[in-house]
């Protein structure tokens, strides 16, 4: 994935940011977007040596339904 694709994804996510929450998803650090409690998007971070090395954007309803989400307070 190139920089332009990542930038487009970041802009799309920013529009939803008022609904974003930090969470653990399947035990991994993530940001979830769930307006009115309806999960719409998950940004999963892969960490290595305290650095983000990959980002997985999940928005497909069938994939979202399989995730275990724990919002961090």
Coordinates of C-alpha atoms in Angstrom, one line a residue:
X1 CA 0.0 0.0 0.0
X2 CA 1.4 3.4 -1.0
X3 CA 1.4 6.7 0.9
X4 CA -1.5 8.0 -1.2
X5 CA -3.7 5.1 -0.2
X6 CA -2.8 5.5 3.5
X7 CA -3.5 9.2 3.3
X8 CA -7.0 8.6 1.7
X9 CA -7.8 6.1 4.5
X10 CA -6.7 8.5 7.2
X11 CA -8.9 11.3 5.7
X12 CA -11.9 8.9 5.6
X13 CA -11.2 7.9 9.2
X14 CA -10.8 11.5 10.4
X15 CA -14.4 12.3 9.3
X16 CA -15.6 9.7 11.8
X17 CA -13.1 10.7 14.6
X18 CA -15.7 12.2 16.9
X19 CA -17.0 8.6 17.4
X20 CA -13.5 7.1 17.8
X21 CA -12.5 5.3 21.0
X22 CA -9.3 3.5 22.0
X23 CA -9.9 -0.2 22.5
X24 CA -8.4 -3.7 22.6
X25 CA -9.6 -5.8 19.7
X26 CA -8.8 -9.4 20.0
X27 CA -6.2 -8.3 22.6
X28 CA -4.5 -5.9 20.2
X29 CA -4.4 -2.1 20.4
X30 CA -7.0 -0.4 18.1
X31 CA -9.2 2.5 17.5
X32 CA -12.9 1.7 17.1
X33 CA -15.6 3.9 15.5
X34 CA -19.1 3.1 16.8
X35 CA -21.6 6.0 16.5
X36 CA -24.6 5.3 18.8
X37 CA -22.9 2.1 19.8
X38 CA -23.0 0.5 16.3
X39 CA -19.5 -0.7 15.4
X40 CA -18.7 0.6 11.9
X41 CA -14.9 0.6 11.6
X42 CA -11.8 -0.8 13.4
X43 CA -8.2 0.4 13.0
X44 CA -5.9 -2.4 14.2
X45 CA -2.3 -1.6 14.9
X46 CA 0.5 -4.1 14.6
X47 CA 3.4 -3.1 17.0
X48 CA 7.0 -4.1 16.9
X49 CA 9.6 -2.6 19.3
X50 CA 7.0 0.0 20.4
X51 CA 6.5 1.2 16.9
X52 CA 3.5 0.8 14.6
X53 CA 4.6 -1.3 11.7
X54 CA 1.2 -2.1 10.1
X55 CA -2.4 -0.9 10.1
X56 CA -5.4 -3.0 9.3
X57 CA -8.6 -1.2 8.5
X58 CA -11.7 -3.4 9.1
X59 CA -15.1 -2.2 7.9
X60 CA -16.8 -5.2 6.4
X61 CA -19.7 -6.2 8.7
X62 CA -18.9 -9.9 8.5
X63 CA -15.4 -9.2 9.8
X64 CA -16.5 -6.7 12.4
X65 CA -18.9 -9.3 13.8
X66 CA -16.0 -11.7 14.5
X67 CA -14.0 -9.3 16.6
X68 CA -13.9 -9.2 20.4
X69 CA -13.9 -5.5 21.3
X70 CA -13.1 -4.0 24.8
X71 CA -13.3 -0.2 24.8
X72 CA -10.7 1.4 27.1
X73 CA -12.0 3.9 29.6

